[in-house]
Short mmCIF file of C-alpha atoms and ligand atoms in Angstrom, two decimals:
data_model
loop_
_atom_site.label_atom_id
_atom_site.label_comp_id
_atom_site.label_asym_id
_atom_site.label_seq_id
_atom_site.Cartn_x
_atom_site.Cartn_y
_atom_site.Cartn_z
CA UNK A 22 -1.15 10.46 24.53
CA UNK A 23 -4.12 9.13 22.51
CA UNK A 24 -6.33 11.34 21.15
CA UNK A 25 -9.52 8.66 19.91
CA UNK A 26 -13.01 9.23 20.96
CA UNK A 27 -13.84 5.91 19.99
CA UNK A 28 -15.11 3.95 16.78
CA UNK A 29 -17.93 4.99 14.72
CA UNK A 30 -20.00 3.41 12.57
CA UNK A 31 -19.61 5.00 8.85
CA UNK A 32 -23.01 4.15 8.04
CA UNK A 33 -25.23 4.81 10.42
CA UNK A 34 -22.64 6.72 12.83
CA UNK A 35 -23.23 5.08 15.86
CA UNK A 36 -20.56 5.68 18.54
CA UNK A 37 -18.69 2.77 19.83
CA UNK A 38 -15.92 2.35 22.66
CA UNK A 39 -12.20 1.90 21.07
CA UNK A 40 -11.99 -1.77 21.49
CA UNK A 41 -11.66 -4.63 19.03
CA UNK A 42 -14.78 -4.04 17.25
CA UNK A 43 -14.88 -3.92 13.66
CA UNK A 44 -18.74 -3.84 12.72
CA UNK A 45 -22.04 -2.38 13.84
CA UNK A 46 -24.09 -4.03 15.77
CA UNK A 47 -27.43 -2.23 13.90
CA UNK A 48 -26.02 -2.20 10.50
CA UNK A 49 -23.37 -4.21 10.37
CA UNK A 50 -21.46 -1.10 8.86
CA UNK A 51 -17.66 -0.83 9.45
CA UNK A 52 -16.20 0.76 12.09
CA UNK A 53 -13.34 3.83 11.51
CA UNK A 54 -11.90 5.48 14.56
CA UNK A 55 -12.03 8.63 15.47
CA UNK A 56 -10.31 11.49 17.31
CA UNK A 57 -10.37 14.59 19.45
CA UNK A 58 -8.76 16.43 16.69
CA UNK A 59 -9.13 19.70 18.52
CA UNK A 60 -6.83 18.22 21.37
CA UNK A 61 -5.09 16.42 18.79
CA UNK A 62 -3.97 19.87 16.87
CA UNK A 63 -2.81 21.20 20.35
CA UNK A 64 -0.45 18.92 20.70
CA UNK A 65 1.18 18.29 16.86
CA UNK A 66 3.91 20.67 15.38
CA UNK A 67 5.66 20.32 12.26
CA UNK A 68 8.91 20.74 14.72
CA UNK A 69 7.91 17.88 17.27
CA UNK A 70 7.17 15.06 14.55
CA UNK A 71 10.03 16.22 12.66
CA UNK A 72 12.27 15.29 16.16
CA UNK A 73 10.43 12.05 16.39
CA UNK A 74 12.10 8.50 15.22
CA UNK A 75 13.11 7.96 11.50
CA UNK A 76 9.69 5.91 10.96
CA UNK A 77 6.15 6.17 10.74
CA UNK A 78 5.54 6.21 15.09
CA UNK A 79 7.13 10.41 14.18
CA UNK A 80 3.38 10.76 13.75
CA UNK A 81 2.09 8.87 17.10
CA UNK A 82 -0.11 11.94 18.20
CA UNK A 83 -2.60 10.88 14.67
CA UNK A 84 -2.40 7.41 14.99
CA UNK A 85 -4.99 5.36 17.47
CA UNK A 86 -2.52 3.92 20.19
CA UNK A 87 -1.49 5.04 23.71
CA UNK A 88 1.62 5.55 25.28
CA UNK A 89 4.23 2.53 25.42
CA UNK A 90 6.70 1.59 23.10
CA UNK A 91 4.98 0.23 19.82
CA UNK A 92 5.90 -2.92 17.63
CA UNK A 93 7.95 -1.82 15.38
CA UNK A 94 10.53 -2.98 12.64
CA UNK A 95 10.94 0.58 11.94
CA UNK A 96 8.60 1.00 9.34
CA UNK A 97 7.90 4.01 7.13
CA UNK A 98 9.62 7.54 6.26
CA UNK A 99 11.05 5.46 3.41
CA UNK A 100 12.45 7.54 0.55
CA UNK A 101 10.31 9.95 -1.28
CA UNK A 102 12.32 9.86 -4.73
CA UNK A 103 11.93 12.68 -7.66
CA UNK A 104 11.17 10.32 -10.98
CA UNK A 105 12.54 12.03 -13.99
CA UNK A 106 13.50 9.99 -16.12
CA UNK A 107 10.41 7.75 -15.63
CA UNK A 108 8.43 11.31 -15.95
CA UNK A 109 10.16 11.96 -18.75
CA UNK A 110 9.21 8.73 -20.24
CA UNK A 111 5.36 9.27 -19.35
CA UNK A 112 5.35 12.61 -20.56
CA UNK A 113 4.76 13.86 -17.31
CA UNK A 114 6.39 17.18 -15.42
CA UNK A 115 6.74 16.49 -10.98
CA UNK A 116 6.35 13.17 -10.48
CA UNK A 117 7.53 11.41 -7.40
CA UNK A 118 7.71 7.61 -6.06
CA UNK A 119 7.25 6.96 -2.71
CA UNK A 120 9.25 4.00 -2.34
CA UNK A 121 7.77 1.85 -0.23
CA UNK A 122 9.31 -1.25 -1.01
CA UNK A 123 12.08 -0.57 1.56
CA UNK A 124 10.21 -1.29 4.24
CA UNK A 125 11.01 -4.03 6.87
CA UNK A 126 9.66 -7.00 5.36
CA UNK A 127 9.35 -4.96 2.02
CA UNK A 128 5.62 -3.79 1.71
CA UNK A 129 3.73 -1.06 2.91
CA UNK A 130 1.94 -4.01 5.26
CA UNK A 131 4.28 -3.43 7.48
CA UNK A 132 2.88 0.24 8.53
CA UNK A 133 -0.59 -1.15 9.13
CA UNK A 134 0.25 -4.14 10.86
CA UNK A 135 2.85 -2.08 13.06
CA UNK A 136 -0.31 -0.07 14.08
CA UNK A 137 -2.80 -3.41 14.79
CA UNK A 138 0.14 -4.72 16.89
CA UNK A 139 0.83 -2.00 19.11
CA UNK A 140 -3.17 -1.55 19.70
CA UNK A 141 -3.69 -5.48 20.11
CA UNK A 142 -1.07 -5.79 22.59
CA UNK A 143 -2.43 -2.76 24.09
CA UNK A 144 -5.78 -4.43 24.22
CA UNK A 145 -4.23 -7.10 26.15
CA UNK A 146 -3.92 -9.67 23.20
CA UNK A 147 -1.57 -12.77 23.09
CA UNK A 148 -2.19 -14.05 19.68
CA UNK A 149 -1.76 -12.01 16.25
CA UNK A 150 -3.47 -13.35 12.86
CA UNK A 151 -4.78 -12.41 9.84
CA UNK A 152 -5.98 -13.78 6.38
CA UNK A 153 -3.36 -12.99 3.77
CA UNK A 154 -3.07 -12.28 0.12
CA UNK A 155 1.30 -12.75 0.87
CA UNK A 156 2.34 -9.63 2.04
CA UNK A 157 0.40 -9.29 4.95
CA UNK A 158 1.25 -12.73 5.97
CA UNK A 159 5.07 -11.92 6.13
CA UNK A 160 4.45 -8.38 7.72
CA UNK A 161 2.28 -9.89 11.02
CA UNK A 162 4.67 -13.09 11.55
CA UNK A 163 7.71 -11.20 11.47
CA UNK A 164 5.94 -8.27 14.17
CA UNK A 165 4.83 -10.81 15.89
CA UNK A 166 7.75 -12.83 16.52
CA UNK A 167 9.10 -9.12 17.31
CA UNK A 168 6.66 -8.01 19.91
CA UNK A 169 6.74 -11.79 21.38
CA UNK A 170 3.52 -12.44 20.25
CA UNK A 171 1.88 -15.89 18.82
CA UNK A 172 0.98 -15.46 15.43
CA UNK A 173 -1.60 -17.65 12.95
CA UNK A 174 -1.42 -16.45 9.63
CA UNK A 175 -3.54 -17.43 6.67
CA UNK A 176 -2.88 -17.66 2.79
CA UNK A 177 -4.09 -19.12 -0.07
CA UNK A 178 -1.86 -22.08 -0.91
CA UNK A 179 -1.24 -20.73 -4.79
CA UNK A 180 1.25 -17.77 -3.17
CA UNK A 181 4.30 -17.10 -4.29
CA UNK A 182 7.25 -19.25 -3.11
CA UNK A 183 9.05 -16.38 -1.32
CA UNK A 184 6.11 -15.09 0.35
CA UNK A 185 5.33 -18.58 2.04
CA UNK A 186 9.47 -18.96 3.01
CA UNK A 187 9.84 -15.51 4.26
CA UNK A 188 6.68 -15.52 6.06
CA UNK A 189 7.60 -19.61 7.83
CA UNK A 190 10.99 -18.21 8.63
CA UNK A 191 9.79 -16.34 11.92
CA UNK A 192 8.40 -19.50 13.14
CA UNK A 193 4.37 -18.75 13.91
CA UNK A 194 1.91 -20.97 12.50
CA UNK A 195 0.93 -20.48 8.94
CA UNK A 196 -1.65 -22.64 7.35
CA UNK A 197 -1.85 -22.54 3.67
CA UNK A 198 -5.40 -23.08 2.07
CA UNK A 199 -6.63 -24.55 -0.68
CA UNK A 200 -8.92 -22.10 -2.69
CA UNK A 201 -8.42 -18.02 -3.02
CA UNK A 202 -8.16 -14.99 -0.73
CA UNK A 203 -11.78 -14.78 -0.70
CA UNK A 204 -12.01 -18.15 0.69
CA UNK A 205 -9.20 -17.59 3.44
CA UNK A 206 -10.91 -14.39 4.31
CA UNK A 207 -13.93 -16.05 5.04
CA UNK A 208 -12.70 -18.56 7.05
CA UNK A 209 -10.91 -16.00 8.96
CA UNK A 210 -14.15 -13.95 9.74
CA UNK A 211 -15.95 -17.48 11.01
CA UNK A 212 -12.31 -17.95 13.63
CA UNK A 213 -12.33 -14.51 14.74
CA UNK A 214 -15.90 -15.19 16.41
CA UNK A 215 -14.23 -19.28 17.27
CA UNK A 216 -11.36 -17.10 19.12
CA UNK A 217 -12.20 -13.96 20.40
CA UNK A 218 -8.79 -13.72 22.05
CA UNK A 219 -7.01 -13.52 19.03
CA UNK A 220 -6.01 -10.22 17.28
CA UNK A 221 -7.07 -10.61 14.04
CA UNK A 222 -5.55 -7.57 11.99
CA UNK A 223 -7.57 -8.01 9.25
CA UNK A 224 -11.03 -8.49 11.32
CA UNK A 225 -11.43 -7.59 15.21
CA UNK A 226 -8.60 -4.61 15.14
CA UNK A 227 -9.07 -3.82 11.02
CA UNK A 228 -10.09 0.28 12.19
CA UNK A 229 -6.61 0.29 13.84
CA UNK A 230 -4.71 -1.22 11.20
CA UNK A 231 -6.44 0.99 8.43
CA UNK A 232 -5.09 3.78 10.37
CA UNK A 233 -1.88 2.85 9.34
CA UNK A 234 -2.50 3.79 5.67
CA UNK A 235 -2.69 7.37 6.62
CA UNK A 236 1.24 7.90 7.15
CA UNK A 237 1.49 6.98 3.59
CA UNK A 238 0.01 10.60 3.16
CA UNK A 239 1.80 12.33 6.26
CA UNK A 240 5.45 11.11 4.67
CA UNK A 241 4.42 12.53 1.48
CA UNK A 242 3.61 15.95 2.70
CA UNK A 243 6.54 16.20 4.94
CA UNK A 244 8.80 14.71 2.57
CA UNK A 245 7.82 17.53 0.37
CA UNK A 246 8.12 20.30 2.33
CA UNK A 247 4.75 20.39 4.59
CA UNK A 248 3.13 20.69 1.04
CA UNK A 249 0.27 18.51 -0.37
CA UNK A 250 0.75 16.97 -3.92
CA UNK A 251 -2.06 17.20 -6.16
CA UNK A 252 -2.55 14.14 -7.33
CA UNK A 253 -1.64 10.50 -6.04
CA UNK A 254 -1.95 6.61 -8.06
CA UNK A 255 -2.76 4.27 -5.11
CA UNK A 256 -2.82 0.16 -5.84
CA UNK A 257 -6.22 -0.89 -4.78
CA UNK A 258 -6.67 -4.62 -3.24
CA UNK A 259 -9.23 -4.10 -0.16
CA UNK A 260 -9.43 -0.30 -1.36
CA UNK A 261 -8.35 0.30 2.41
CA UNK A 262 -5.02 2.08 1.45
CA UNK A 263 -6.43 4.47 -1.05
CA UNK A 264 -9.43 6.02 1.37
CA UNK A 265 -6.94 5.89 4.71
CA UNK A 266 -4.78 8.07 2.25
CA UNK A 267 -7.19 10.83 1.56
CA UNK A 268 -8.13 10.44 5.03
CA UNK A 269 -4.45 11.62 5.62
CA UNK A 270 -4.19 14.30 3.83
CA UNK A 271 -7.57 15.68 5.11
CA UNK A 272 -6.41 15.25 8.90
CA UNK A 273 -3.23 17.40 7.79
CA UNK A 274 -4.93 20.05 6.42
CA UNK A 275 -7.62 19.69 9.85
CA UNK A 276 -4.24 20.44 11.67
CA UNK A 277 -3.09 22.96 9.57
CA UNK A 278 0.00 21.48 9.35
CA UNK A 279 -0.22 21.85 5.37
CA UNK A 280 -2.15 24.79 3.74
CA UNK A 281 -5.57 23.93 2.62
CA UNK A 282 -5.37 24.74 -1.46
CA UNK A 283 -9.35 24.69 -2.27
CA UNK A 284 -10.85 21.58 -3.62
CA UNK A 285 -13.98 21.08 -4.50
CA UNK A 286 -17.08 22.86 -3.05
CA UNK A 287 -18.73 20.01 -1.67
CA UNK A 288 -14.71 19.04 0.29
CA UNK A 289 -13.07 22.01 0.86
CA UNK A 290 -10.05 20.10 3.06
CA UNK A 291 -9.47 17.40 0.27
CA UNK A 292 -7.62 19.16 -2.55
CA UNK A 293 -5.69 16.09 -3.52
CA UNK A 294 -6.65 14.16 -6.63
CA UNK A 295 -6.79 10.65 -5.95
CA UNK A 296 -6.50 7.74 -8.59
CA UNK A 297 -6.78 4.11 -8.07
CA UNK A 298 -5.06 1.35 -9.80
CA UNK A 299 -5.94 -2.28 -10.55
CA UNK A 300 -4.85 -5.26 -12.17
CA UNK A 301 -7.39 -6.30 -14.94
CA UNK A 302 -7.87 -10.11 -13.71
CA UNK A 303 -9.11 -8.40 -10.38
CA UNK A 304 -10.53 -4.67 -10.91
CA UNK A 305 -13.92 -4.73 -9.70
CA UNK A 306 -13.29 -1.22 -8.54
CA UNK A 307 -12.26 -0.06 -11.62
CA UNK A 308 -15.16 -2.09 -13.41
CA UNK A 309 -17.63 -0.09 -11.49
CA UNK A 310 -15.89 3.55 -11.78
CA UNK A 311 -15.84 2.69 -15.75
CA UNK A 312 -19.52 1.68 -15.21
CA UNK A 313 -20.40 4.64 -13.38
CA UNK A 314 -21.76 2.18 -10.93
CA UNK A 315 -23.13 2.47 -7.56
CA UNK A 316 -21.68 -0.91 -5.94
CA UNK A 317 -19.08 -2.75 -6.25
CA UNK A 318 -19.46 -6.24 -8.05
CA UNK A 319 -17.12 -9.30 -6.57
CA UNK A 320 -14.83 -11.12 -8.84
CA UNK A 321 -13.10 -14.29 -9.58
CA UNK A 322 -9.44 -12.98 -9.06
CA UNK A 323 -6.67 -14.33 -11.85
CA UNK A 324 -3.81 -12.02 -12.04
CA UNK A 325 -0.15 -12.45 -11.49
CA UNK A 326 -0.68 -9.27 -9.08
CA UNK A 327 -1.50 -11.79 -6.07
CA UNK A 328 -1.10 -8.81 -3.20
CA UNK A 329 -4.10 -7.07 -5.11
CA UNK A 330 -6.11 -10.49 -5.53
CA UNK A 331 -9.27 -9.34 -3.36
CA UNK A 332 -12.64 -10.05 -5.43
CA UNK A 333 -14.90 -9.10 -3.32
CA UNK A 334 -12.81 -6.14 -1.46
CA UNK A 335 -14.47 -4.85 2.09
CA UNK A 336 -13.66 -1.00 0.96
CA UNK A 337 -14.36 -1.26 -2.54
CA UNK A 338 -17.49 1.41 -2.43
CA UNK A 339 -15.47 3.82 0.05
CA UNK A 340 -12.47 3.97 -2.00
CA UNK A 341 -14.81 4.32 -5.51
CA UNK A 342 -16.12 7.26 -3.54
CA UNK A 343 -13.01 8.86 -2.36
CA UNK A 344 -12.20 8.82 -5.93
CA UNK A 345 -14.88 10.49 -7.49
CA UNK A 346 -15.54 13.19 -4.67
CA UNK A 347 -11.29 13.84 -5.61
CA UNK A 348 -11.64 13.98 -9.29
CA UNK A 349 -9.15 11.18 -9.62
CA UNK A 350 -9.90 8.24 -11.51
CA UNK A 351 -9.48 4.05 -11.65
CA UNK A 352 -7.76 2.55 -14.06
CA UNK A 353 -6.90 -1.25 -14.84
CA UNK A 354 -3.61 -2.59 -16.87
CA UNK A 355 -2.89 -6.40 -18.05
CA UNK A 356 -0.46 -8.73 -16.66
CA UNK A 357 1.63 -8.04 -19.41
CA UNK A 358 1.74 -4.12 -18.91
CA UNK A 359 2.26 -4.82 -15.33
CA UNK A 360 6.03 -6.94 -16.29
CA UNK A 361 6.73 -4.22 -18.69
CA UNK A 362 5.72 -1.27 -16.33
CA UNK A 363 8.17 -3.17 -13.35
CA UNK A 364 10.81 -2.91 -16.27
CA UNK A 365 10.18 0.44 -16.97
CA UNK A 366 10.88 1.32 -13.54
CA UNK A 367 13.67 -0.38 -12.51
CA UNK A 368 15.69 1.15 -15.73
CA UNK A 369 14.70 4.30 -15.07
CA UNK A 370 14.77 4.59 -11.56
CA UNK A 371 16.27 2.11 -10.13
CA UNK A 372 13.44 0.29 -7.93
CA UNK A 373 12.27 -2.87 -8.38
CA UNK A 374 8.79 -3.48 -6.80
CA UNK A 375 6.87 -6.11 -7.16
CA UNK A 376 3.73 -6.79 -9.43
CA UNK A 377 1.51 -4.72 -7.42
CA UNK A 378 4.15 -1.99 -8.49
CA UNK A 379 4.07 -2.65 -11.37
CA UNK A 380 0.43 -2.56 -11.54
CA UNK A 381 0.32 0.94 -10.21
CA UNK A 382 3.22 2.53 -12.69
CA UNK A 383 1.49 0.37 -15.47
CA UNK A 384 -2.18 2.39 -14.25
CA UNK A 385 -0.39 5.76 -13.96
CA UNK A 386 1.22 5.56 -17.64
CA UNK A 387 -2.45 4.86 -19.09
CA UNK A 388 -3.66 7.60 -16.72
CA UNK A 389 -1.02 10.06 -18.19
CA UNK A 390 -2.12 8.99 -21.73
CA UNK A 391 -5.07 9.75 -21.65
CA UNK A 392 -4.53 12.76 -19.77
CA UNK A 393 -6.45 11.78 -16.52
CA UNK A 394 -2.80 12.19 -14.63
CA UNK A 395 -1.31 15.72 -16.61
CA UNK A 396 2.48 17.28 -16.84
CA UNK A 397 1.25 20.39 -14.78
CA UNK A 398 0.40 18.33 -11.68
CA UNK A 399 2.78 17.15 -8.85
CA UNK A 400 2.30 13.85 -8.97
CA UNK A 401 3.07 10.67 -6.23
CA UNK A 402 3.06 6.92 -7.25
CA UNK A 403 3.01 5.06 -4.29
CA UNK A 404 5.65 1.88 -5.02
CA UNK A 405 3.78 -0.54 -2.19
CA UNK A 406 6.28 -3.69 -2.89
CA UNK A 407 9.39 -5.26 -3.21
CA UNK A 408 10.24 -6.74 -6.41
CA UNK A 409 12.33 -9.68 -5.01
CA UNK A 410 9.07 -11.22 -3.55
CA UNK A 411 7.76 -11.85 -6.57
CA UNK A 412 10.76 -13.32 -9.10
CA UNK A 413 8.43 -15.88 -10.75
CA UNK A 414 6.14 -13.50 -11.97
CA UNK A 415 9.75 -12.23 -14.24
CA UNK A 416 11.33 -15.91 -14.90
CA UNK A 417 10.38 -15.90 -18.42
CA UNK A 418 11.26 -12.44 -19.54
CA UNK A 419 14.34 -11.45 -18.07
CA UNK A 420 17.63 -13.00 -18.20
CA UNK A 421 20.99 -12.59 -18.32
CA UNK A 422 21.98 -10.59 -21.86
CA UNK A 423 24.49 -13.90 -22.57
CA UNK A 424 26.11 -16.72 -20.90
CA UNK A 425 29.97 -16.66 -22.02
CA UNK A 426 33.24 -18.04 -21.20
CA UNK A 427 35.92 -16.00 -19.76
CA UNK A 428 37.48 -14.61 -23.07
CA UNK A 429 37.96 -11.07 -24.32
CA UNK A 430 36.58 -12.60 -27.47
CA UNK A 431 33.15 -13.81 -25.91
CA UNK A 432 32.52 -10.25 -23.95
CA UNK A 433 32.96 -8.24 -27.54
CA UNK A 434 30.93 -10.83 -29.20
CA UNK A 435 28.19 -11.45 -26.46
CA UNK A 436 27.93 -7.47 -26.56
CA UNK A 437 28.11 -7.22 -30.42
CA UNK A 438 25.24 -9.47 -30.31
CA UNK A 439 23.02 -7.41 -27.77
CA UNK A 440 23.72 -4.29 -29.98
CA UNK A 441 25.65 -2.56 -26.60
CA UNK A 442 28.99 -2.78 -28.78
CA UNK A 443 28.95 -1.38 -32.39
CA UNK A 444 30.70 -2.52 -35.26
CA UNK A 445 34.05 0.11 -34.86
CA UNK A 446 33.88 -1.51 -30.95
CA UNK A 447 34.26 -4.55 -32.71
CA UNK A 448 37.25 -3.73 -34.78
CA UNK A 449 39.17 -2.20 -31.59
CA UNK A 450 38.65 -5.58 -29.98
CA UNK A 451 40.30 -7.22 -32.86
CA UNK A 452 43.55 -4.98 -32.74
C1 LIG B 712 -2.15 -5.19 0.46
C2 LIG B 712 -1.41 -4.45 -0.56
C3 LIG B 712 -1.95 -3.33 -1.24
C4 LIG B 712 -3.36 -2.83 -1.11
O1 LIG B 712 -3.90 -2.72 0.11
P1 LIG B 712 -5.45 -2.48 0.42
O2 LIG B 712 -5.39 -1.55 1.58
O3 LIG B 712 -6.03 -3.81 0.77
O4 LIG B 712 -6.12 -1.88 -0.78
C5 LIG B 712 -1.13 -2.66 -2.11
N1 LIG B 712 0.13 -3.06 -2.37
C6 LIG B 712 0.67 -4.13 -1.78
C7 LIG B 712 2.06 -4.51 -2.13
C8 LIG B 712 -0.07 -4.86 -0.85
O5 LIG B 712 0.49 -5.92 -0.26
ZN1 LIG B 713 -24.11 1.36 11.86
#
């Protein structure tokens, strides 16, 4: 059973009815939705989510939909994996990856979208669509085509190869544009009011898909034990994620199905530190947390991290504030620490997510550093994308070690070469 009261306004808090709304009418604030959380507690348990399906509807009673089956791929409760060797490498003590590049059409998109789907088609909706920075894109056609839904999906026509196959492949109607996201998002905002009967996920339904986020904070605690971390590195594109994450964890403790551990005075039920990463060719987050800044200034995006390309991102102030109320920070990182930090975590770990990944590992190894992130802390990194999505990003720095003929001779010699075989290897080759 649902548990929403409806959609407020976060600005002014004006109380709205839980339909597709997604700004308010007096101050053209956005809308979040809200709960009965007091009927909500009464019916969650620890023991009745952890009977639930092996995906992220476990946690149905928190999330904004009614009853029905949902549209699902069976995202979420991907793998929460214990990172030593990368910790080791960071200087860092617990540190975990939440790897979320396993998830049905590998991103964390997938959770969200899963959400706006079920809620549009409970709204009645025919027609899914969204603007798209890639992932998105794939995430809605393939639910979509699942829930036997029409879908028009938007991207900038600069995307990645794979994003624009994989997303074509479930047959809906994508139309690639010529100029950035900002420009696609725009667009999208002036159809949304063209075609009200469409289900945009990004627009019209955006407070249910947020909503989504927040079982990127439920896995975590569950995963580890109905215990709250204390500090999380969240990739930051729309800033969405990272403030439906601390919403999360603040709804768990609200249940009291994790222990509250005494943040700060002014946010008792938000003990966990939350960080925020960016890439540098699109951080104005991070630009105004380094600036100590009270707004958020838009961007030209240019960065191979293309999920994370938002310039002008619609929860760019909300997430800055999440971060300082948590005592986390926002840090930035350069396309090239982004290849190397993808690198560093496939050899360690063995994931390979994609440049937003990359970005985020590449943010938490400068947070370590300089001791923002410390080795006394139980750490997450949330992993939001799959590597193979973005293979041009790596086409000029990784190859094979040698190409060889099929001799004994050419293996010792390739490997001689890379430094894998020494010179004594050598000599028992030659025997
Ligand atoms: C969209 C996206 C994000 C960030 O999402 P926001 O909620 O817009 O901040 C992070 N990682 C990946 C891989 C994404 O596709
Ligand atoms: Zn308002």
């Amino acid at each position: 059973m649902s548990h929403v009261r409806g959609l407020t306004c976060r600005e002014c808090g004006r109380a709205y009815a839980a339909e597709a709304l997604h700004a308010c009418e007096f101050c053209f604030g956005p809308l979040e939705v809200s709960y009965d959380y007091d009927e909500m507690a009464a019916a969650v348990s620890r023991e009745a989510i952890a009977a639930g399906p092996p995906n992220l509807w476990r946690y149905r009673e928190l999330l904004p939909v009614g009853e029905g089956d949902p549209v699902s791929l069976g995202a979420g409760f991907t793998p929460l994996v214990r990172a030593d060797r990368l910790a080791a490498e960071l200087g860092l003590g617990e540190l975990w990856v939440k790897d979320d590049t396993r998830n049905p059409t590998g991103s964390f998109k997938d959770r969200v979208v899963s959400v706006a789907l079920t809620k549009a088609r409970e709204l009645g909706f025919k027609v899914a669509a969204c603007a798209s920075t890639g992932n998105l894109a794939n995430s809605v056609a393939a639910h979509a085509a699942r829930a036997g839904l029409a879908s028009v999906v938007l991207v900038p026509s600069d995307l990645e190869r794979v994003k624009v196959l994989t997303t074509a492949v479930f047959g809906g109607q994508l139309l690639a544009v010529e100029g950035n996201y900002d420009d696609v998002n725009r667009l999208c905002a002036e159809l949304a009011s063209d075609y009200p009967d469409w289900a945009f996920v990004n627009v019209n339904v955006r407070p249910y898909y947020a909503e989504g986020s927040k079982t990127l904070a439920f896995e975590v605690a569950e995963q580890l034990g109905w215990r709250l971390p204390d500090h999380v590195v969240v990739p930051v594109a729309s800033g969405s994620q990272l403030t439906k994450i601390d919403k999360g964890f603040r709804e768990l403790v609200r249940l009291g199905l994790v222990a509250a551990r005494g943040g700060h005075e002014d946010d008792p039920a938000g003990p966990v530190r939350i960080s925020g990463a960016q890439p540098e060719g699109c951080s104005p987050v991070a630009t105004a947390f380094r600036a100590g800044a009270d707004h958020v200034r838009p961007v030209k995006p240019d960065t191979i991290a293309k999920s994370l390309a938002i310039g002008d991102p619609a929860d760019g102030w909300y997430a800055l504030e999440v971060v300082r109320r948590t005592g986390g920070a926002l840090g930035s990182v350069s396309d090239a620490e982004v290849l190397e930090a993808i690198r560093l975590l496939a050899r360690t770990e063995g994931i390979f997510a994609e440049t937003a990944g990359g970005v985020t590992i590449a943010t938490l190894a400068r947070l370590a550093r300089e001791g923002v992130v410390r080795d006394d802390e139980r750490v997450v990194v949330y992993v939001t994308g799959n590597g193979l999505k973005t293979v041009e990003a790596f086409s000029d720095t990784v190859a094979p070690t040698a190409t060889i003929r099929p001799r004994l001779d050419e293996v010792a010699e390739a490997l001689g070469r890379s430094g894998f075989l020494g010179a004594g290897d050598h000599e028992r080759e030659a025997r």
